[in-house]
Coordinates of C-alpha atoms in Angstrom, one line a residue:
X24 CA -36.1 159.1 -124.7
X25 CA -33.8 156.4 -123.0
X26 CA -30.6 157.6 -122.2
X27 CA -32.0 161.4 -121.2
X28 CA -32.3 162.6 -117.6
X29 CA -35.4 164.6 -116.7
X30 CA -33.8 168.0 -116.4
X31 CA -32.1 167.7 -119.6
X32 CA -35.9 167.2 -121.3
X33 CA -37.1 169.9 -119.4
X34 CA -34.1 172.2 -120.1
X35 CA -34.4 171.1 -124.1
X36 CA -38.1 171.6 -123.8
X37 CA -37.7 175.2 -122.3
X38 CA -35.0 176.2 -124.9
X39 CA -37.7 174.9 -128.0
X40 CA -40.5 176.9 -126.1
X41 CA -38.3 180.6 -125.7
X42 CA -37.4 179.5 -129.5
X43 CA -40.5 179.2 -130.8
X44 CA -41.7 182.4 -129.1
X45 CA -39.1 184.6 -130.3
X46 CA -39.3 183.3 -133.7
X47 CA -43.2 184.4 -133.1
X48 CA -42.6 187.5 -132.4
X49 CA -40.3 188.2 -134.9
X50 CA -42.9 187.3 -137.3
X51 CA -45.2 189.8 -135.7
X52 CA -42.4 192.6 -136.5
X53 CA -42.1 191.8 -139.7
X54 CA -45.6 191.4 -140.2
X55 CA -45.9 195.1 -138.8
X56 CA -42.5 196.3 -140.7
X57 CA -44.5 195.4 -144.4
X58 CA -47.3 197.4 -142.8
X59 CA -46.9 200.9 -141.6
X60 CA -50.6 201.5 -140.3
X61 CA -50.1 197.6 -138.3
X62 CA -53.0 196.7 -140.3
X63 CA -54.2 193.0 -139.9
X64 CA -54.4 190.5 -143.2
X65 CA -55.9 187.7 -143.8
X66 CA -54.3 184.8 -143.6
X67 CA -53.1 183.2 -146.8
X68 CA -54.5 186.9 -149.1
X69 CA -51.8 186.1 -151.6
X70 CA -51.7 184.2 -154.8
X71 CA -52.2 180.3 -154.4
X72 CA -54.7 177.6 -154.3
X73 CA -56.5 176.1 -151.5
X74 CA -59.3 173.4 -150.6
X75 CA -61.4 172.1 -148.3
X76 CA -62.5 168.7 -148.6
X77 CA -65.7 168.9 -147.0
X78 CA -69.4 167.6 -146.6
X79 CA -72.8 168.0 -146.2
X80 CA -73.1 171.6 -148.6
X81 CA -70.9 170.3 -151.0
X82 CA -69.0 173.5 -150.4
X83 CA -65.6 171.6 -150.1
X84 CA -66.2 169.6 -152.9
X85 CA -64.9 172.3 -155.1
X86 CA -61.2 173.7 -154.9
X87 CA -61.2 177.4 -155.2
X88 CA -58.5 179.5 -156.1
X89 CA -57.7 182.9 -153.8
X90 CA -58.1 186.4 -155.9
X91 CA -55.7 189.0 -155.6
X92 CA -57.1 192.0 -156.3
X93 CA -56.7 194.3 -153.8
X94 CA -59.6 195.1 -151.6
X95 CA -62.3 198.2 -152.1
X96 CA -61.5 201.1 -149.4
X97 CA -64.4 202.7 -150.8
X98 CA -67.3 200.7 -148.1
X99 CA -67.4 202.7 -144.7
X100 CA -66.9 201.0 -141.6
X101 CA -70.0 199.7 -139.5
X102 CA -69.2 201.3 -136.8
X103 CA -68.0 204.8 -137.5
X104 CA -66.3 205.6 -134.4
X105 CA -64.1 202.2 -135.1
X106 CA -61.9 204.1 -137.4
X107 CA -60.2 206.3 -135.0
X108 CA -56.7 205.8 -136.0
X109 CA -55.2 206.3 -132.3
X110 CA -56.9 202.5 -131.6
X111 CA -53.5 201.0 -133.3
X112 CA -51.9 202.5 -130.0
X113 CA -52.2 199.3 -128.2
X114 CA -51.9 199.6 -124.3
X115 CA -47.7 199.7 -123.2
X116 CA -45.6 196.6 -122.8
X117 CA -45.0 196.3 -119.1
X118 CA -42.1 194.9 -119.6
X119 CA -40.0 197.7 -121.8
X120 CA -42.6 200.9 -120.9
X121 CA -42.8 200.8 -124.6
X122 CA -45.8 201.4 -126.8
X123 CA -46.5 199.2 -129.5
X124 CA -48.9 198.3 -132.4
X125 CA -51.5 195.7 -132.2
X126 CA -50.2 192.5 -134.4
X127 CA -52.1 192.2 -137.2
X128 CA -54.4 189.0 -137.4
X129 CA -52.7 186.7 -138.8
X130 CA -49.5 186.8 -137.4
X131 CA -51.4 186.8 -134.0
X132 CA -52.6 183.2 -134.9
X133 CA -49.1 182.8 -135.9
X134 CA -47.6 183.8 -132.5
X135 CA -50.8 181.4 -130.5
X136 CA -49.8 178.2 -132.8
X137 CA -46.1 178.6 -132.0
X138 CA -46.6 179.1 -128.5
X139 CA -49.0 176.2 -128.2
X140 CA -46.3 174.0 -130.2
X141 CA -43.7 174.9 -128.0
X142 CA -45.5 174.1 -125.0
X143 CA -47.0 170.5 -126.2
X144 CA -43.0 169.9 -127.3
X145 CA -42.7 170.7 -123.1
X146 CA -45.2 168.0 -122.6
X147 CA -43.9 165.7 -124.6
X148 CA -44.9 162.1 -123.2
X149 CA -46.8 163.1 -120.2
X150 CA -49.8 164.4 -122.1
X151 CA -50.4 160.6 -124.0
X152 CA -52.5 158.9 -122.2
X153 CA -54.7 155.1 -123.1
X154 CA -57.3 155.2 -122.7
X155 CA -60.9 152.6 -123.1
X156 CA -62.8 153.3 -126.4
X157 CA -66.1 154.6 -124.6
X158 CA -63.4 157.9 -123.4
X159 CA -61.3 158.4 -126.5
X160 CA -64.1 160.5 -128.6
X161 CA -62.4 163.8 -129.3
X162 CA -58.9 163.0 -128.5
X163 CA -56.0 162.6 -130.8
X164 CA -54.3 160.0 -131.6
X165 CA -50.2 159.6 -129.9
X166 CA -49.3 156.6 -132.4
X167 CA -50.1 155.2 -135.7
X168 CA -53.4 153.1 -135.5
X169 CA -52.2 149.4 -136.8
X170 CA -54.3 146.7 -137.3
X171 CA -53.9 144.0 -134.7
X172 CA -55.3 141.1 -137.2
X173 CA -56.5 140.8 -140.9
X174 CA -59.9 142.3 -141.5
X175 CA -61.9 140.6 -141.9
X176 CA -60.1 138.2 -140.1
X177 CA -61.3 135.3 -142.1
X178 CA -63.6 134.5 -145.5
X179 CA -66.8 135.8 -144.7
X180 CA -70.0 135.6 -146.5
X181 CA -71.2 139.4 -147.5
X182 CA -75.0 138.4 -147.9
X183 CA -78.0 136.4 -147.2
X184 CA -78.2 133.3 -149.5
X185 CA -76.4 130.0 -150.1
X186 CA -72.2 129.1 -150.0
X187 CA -72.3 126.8 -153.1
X188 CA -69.4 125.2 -154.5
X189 CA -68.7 124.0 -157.7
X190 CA -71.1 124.1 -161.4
X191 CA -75.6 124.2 -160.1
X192 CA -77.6 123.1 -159.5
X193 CA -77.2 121.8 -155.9
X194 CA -78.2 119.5 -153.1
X195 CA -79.0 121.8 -150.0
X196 CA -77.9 121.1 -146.7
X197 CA -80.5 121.1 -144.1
X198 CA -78.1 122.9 -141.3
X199 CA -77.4 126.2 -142.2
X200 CA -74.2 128.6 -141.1
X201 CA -74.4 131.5 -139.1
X202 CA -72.7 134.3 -137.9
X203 CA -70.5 133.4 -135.1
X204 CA -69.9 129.9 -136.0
X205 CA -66.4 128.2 -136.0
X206 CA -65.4 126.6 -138.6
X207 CA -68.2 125.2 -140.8
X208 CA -67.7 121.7 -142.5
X209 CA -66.3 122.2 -146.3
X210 CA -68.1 121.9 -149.0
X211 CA -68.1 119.5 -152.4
X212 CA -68.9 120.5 -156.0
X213 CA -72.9 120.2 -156.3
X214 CA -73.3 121.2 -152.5
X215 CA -74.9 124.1 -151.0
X216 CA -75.5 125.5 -147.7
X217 CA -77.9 128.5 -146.6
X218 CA -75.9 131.2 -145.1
X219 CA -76.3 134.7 -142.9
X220 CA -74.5 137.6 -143.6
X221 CA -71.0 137.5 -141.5
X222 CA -70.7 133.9 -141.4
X223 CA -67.5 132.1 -142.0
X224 CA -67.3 130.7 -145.4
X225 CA -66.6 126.9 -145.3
X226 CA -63.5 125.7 -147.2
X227 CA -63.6 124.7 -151.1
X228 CA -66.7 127.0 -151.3
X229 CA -67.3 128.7 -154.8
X230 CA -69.5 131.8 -153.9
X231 CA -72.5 132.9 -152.1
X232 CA -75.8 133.2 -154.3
X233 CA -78.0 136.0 -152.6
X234 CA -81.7 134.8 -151.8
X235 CA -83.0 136.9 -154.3
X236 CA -81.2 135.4 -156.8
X237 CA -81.5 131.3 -156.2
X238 CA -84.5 129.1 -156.1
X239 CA -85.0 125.7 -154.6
X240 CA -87.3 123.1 -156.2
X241 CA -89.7 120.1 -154.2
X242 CA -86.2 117.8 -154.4
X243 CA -84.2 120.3 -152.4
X244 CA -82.0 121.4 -155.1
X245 CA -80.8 124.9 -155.9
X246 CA -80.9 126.4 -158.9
X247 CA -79.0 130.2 -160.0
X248 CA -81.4 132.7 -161.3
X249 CA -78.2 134.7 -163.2
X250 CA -74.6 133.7 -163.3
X251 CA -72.4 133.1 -160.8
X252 CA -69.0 134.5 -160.8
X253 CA -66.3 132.7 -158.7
X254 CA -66.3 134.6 -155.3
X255 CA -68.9 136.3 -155.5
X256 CA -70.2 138.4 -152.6
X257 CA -67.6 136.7 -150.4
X258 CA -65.4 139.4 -148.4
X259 CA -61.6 137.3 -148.6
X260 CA -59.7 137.6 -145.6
X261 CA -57.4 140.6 -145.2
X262 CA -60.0 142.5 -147.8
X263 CA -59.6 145.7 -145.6
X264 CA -56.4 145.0 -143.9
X265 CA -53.8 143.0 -142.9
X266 CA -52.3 142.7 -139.5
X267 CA -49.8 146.0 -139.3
X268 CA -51.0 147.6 -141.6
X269 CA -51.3 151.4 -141.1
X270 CA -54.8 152.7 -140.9
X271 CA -54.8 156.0 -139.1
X272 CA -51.6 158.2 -138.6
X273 CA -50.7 159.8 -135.1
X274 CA -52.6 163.0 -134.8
X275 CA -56.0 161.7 -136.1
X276 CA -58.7 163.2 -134.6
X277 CA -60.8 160.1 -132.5
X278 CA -64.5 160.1 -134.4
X279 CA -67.2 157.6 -133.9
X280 CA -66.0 156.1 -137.0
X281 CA -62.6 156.0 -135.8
X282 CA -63.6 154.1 -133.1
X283 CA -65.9 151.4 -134.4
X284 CA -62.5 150.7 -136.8
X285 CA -60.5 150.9 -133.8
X286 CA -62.7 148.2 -132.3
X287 CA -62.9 145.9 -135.6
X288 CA -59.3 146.3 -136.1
X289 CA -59.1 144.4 -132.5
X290 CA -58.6 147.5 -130.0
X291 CA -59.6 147.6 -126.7
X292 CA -57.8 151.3 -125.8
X293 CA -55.9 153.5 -127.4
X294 CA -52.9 155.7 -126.9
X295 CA -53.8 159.7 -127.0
X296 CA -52.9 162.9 -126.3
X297 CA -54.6 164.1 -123.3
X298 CA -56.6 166.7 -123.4
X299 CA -54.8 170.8 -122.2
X300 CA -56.2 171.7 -119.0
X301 CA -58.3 175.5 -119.3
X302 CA -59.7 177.5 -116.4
X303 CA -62.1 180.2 -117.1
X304 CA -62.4 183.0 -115.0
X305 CA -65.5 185.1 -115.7
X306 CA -64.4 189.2 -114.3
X307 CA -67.1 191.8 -114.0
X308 CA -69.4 193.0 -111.3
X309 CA -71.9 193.9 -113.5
X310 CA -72.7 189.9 -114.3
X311 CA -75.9 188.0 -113.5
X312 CA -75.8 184.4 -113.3
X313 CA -79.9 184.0 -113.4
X314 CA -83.0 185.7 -114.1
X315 CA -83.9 188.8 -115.8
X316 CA -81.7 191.5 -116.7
X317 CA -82.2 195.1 -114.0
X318 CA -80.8 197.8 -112.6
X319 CA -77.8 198.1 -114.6
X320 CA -76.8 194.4 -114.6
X321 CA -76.7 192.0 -117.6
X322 CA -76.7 188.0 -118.0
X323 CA -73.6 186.5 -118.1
X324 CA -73.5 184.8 -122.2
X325 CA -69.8 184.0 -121.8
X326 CA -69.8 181.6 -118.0
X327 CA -72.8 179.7 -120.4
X328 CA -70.6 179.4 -123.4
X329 CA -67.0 179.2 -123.4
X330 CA -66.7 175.9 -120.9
X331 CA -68.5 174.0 -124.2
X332 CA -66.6 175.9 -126.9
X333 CA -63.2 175.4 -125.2
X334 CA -63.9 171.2 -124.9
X335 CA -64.7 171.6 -129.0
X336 CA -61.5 172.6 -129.5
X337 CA -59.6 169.5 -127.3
X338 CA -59.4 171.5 -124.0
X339 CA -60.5 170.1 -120.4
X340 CA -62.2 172.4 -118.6
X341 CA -61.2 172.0 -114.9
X342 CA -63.5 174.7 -113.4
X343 CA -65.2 177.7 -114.3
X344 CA -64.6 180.6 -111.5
X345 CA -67.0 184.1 -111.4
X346 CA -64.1 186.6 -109.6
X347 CA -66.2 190.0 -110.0
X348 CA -64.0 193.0 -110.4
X349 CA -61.5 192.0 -108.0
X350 CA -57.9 192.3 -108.4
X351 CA -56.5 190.7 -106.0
X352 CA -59.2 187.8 -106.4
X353 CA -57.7 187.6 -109.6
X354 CA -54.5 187.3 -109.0
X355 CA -55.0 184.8 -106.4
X356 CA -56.5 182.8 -109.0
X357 CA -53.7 183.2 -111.7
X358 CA -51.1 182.1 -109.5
X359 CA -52.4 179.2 -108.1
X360 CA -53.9 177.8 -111.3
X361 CA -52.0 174.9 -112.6
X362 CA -54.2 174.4 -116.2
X363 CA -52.3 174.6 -119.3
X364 CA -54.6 177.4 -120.4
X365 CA -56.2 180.3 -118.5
X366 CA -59.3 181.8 -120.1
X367 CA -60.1 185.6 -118.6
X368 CA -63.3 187.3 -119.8
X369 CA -62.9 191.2 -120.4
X370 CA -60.4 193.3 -118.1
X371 CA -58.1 193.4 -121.4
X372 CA -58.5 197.3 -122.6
X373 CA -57.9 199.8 -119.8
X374 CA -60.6 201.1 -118.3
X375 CA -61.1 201.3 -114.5
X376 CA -61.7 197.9 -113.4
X377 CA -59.5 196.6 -116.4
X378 CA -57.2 194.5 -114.4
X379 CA -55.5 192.0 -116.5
X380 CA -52.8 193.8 -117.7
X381 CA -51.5 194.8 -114.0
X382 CA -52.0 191.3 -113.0
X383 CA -49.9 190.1 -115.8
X384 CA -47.0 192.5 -114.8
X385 CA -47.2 191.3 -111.0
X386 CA -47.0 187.8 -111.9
X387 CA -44.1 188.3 -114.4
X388 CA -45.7 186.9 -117.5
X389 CA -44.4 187.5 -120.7
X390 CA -47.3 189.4 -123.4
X391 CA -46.8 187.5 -126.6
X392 CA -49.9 188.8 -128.2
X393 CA -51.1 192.3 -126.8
X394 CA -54.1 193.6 -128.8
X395 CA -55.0 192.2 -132.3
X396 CA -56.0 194.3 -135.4
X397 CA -59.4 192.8 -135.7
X398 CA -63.2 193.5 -135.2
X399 CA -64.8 192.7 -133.7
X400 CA -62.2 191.9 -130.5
X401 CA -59.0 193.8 -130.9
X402 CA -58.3 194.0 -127.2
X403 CA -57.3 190.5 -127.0
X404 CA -54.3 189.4 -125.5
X405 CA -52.0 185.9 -124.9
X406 CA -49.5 185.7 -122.0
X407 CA -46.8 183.1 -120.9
X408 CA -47.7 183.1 -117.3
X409 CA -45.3 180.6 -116.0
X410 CA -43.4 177.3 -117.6
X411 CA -45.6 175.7 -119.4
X412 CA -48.8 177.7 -118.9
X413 CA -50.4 180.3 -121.1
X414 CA -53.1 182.9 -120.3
X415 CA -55.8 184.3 -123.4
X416 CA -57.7 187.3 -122.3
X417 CA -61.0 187.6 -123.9
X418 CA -62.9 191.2 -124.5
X419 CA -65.5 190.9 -122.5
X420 CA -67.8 191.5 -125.2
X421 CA -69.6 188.0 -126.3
X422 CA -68.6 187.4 -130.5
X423 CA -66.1 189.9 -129.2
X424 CA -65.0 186.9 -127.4
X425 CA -65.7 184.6 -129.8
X426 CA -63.1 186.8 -131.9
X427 CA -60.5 185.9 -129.1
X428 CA -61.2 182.3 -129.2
X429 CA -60.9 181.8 -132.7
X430 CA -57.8 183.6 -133.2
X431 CA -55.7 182.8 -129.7
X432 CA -57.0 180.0 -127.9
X433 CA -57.5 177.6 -131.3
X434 CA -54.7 177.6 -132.4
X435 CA -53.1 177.4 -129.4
X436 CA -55.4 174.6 -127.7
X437 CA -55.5 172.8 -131.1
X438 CA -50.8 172.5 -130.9
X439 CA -51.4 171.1 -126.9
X440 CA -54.4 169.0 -128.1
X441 CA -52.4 167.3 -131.0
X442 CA -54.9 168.0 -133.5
X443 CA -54.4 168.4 -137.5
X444 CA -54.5 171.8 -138.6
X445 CA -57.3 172.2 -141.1
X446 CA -56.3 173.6 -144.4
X447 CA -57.9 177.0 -145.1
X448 CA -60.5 177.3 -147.7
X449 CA -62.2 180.3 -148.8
X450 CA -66.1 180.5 -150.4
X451 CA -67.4 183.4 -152.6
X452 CA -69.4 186.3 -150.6
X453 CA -73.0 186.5 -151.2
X454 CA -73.4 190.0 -150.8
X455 CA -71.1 193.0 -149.8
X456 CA -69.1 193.5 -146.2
X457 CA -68.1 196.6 -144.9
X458 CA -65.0 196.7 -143.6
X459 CA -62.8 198.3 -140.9
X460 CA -60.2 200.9 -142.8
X461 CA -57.2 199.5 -141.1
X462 CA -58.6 195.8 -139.0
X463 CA -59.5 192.8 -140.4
X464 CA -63.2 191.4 -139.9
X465 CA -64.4 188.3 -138.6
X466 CA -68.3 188.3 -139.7
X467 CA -70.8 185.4 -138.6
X468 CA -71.4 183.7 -142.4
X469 CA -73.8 180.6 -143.6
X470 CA -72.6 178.9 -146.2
X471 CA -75.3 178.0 -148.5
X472 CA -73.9 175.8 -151.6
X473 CA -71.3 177.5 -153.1
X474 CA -71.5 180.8 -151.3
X475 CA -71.5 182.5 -147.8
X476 CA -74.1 184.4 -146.8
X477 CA -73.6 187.4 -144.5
X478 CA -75.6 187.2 -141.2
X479 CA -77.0 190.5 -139.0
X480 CA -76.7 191.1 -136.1
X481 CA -72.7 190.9 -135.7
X482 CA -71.9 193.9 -133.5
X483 CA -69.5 192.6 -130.7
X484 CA -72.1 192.6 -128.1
X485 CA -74.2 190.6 -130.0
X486 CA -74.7 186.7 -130.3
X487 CA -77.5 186.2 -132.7
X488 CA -75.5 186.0 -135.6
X489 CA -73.2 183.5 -134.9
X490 CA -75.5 181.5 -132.9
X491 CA -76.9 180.4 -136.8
X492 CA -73.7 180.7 -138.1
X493 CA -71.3 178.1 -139.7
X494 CA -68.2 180.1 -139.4
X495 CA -66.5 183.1 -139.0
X496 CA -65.8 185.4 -143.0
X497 CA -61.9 186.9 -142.5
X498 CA -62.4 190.4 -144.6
X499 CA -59.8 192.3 -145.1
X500 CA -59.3 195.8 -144.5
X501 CA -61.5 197.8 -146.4
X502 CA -64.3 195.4 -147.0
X503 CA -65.0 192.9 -149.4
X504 CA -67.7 193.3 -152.2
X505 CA -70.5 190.6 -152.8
X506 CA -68.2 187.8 -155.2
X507 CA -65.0 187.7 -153.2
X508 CA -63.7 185.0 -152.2
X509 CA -62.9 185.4 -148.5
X510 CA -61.5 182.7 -146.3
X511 CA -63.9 180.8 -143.8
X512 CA -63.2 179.6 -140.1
X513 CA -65.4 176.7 -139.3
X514 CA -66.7 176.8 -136.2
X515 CA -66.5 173.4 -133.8
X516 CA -70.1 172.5 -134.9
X517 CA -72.0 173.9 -137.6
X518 CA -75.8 174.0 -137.9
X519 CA -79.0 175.8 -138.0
X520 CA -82.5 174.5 -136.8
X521 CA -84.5 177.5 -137.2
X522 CA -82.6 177.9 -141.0
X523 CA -82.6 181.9 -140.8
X524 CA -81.0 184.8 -139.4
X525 CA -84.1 186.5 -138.2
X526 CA -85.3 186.6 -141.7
X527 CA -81.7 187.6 -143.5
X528 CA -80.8 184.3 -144.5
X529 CA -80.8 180.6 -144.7
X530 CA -78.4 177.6 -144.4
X531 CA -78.6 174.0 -144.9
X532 CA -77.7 171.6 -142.1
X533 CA -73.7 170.9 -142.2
X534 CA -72.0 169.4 -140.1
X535 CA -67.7 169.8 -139.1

């Protein structure tokens, strides 16, 4: 970036953000052009393959291929009252006065993916950070991972036993080797040496006989129990690696495994991406933060939950705010955040104390996303609030919310967070899903060996479902009989210590 003054970075990194969004949108029209109702597909419901390489279930262990025949209209909806075609009439863009369509589903994860590209491209260099091992779990690699030296960095012996060198038997050294020791005196044919496992192999060795499989006599000699191949259980130096050699590319996700690699591979810190900066701001009056539910008010699920969620998809959560029903709280709030990402809970439709949009308009932010045509969670929104700084409003209902999370906020978080898109994957249905006439359906699913199971209790005010779920089933419009393959959104974390869905199903432990 030498050569480049600040304001020309910032003024290329504004022109690749407005870019990126109006290339967005324009696949939102188009999206709603090939649909005259502004129904929402699934992603990827065309012809193709895809896989998921996977673990635990074995479900990724399989590569399935989509179907394409065309879903059953014949299933009613779950919710009768759902199908009110007026719904598509999405609440007016308060920039052009204009009424519009909500974007179908997939081109609203289109439009969050773009915008959160756009706005890591804005980051650019400031957002890498190193950092020590014990604080890089969870962050994304900024740079190739190289080796620094050969692994192992010199001969070392791979078992328990006895460095021998030339034709048995042998005389046995009294001193043995052990891990940590430099340089160990060399060997001659006929000699031997007990060694531990890690210790450096001492020059003009042959192999290393495992304990199991010498003997010594009352003379001190050892003696082979099978054959003994030259090199045997000796790892050679540079078995794994060799210095600069590539081991990880940038955009690796940092797991424990990646770290204890990082570490043998002779890091001490690494370069990341550091982590998008969300603020959640929790709206409603009618919100308890303790106790028992009464007189008209209701826990809050969402203050509990989302701060967690949001850090499983990359995001730092710098504080989580309770603001009531109060618009001009509100938009005291929005304008003096500075996170990367503001997360609003409900306020999105327009009801009486719906106050997002109006905030929106008096802070000038630009709607990318303004409703979605899925279930549960179609009022969902995404805003450009200011340079750099994106706003998702949740419904304020909880898988509602959950909805809104999945289809704005990842894809979104996961662009800022450098992560690796995962490549979709779909799994047979179970059993039959009703489906919206016109929306597309994200329904709480186990996955239990080669299929996914349906779960209850998947109403948007309800959190039983996915609290034993493994991921989200996209159906399209109209349903999805039992057999379909339907594609699967992994959730952060996937498992299920009670192994039921008050009674409906079961799913073996998985983890993602």
């Amino acid at each position: 970036m030498s050569g480049q003054s600040a304001e020309s970075l910032a003024a290329q990194a504004r022109a690749a953000e407005d870019g990126a969004v109006d290339e967005a949108l324009a696949l939102v029209n188009e999206a709603r052009a090939a649909d005259g109702r502004g129904a929402g597909g699934t992603a990827g419901s065309g012809g193709g393959r895809s896989s998921r390489a996977g673990s635990g279930t074995g479900r990724g262990s399989v590569e399935r291929s989509r179907r394409t025949e065309p879903a059953s209209h014949t299933d009613p909806p779950d919710h009768p009252g759902d199908a009110d075609p007026a719904r598509h009439s999405a609440p007016s863009d308060h920039r052009t006065g204009s009424r519009h369509q909500a974007a179908p589903w997939s081109a609203a994860r289109a439009v969050a993916g773009r915008a959160g590209r756009a706005a890591a491209a804005r980051r650019g260099g400031a957002a890498e950070r190193r950092v020590p091992l014990d604080r890089a779990l969870g962050l994304t690699l900024a740079e190739p991972l190289a080796a620094l030296s050969d692994l192992p960095s010199f001969d070392t012996s791979a078992m328990d036993g006895w460095v021998v060198a030339g034709p048995g038997p042998w005389d046995v050294r009294a001193a043995g080797i052990l891990a940590g020791q430099d340089r160990p005196e060399p060997l001659s044919d006929g000699e031997a040496v007990q060694i531990a496992t890690g210790a450096r192999i001492p020059r003009d060795a042959t192999a290393v006989i495992r304990s199991e499989h010498g003997r010594t006599d009352d003379k001190g000699r050892l003696f082979a129990l099978r054959d003994v191949d030259h090199g045997q259980d000796i790892r050679p130096r540079g078995q794994e690696c060799r210095s600069g050699d590539q081991l990880l590319p940038t955009g690796a996700l940092v797991t424990p495994a990646v770290l204890g690699l990082a570490a043998a591979a002779g890091y001490d810190e690494l370069l990341t991406v550091a982590r998008p900066r969300a603020e959640v701001l929790i709206l409603g009056d009618e919100l308890l933060t303790e106790g028992l539910p009464r007189e008209g008010l209701i826990r809050d699920a969402l203050g509990p939950m989302l701060p967690p969620w949001l850090r499983a998809l990359g995001a730092e959560v710098t504080s989580v705010r309770r603001l009531g029903d109060d618009p001009k709280a509100l938009l005291k709030a929005v304008r003096a955040s500075d996170a990367d990402l503001i997360v609003t809970t409900g306020g999105t439709a327009s009801g009486p104390v719906d106050h997002v949009h109006a905030t929106l308009s008096r802070v000038d932010a630009g709607l990318l996303v303004d409703g979605v045509a899925v279930r549960p969670g179609h009022p969902m929104l995404l805003a450009r609030t200011k340079e750099g700084q994106h706003l998702v409003g949740l419904p304020g209902n909880p898988l509602a919310a959950v909805s809104g999370l999945l289809t704005l906020a990842e894809p979104l978080l996961r662009m800022l967070a450098g992560r690796p898109e995962q490549e979709p994957y779909t799994v047979p249905l179970q059993g039959a899903v009703h489906g919206h006439p016109h929306d597309t359906r994200l329904v709480p699913v186990v996955v239990r060996g080669e299929d996914a199971v349906p779960l209850r209790y998947n109403g948007p005010a309800m959190l039983r479902g996915i609290a034993a779920a493994d991921g989200l089933a996209v159906v399209p419009p109209g349903g999805a009989k039992a057999g379909r393959e339907v594609e699967i959104l992994d959730l952060p974390w996937s498992w299920n210590p009670a192994g039921d869905d008050g009674g409906d199903a079961s799913a073996e432990r998985c983890f993602t």
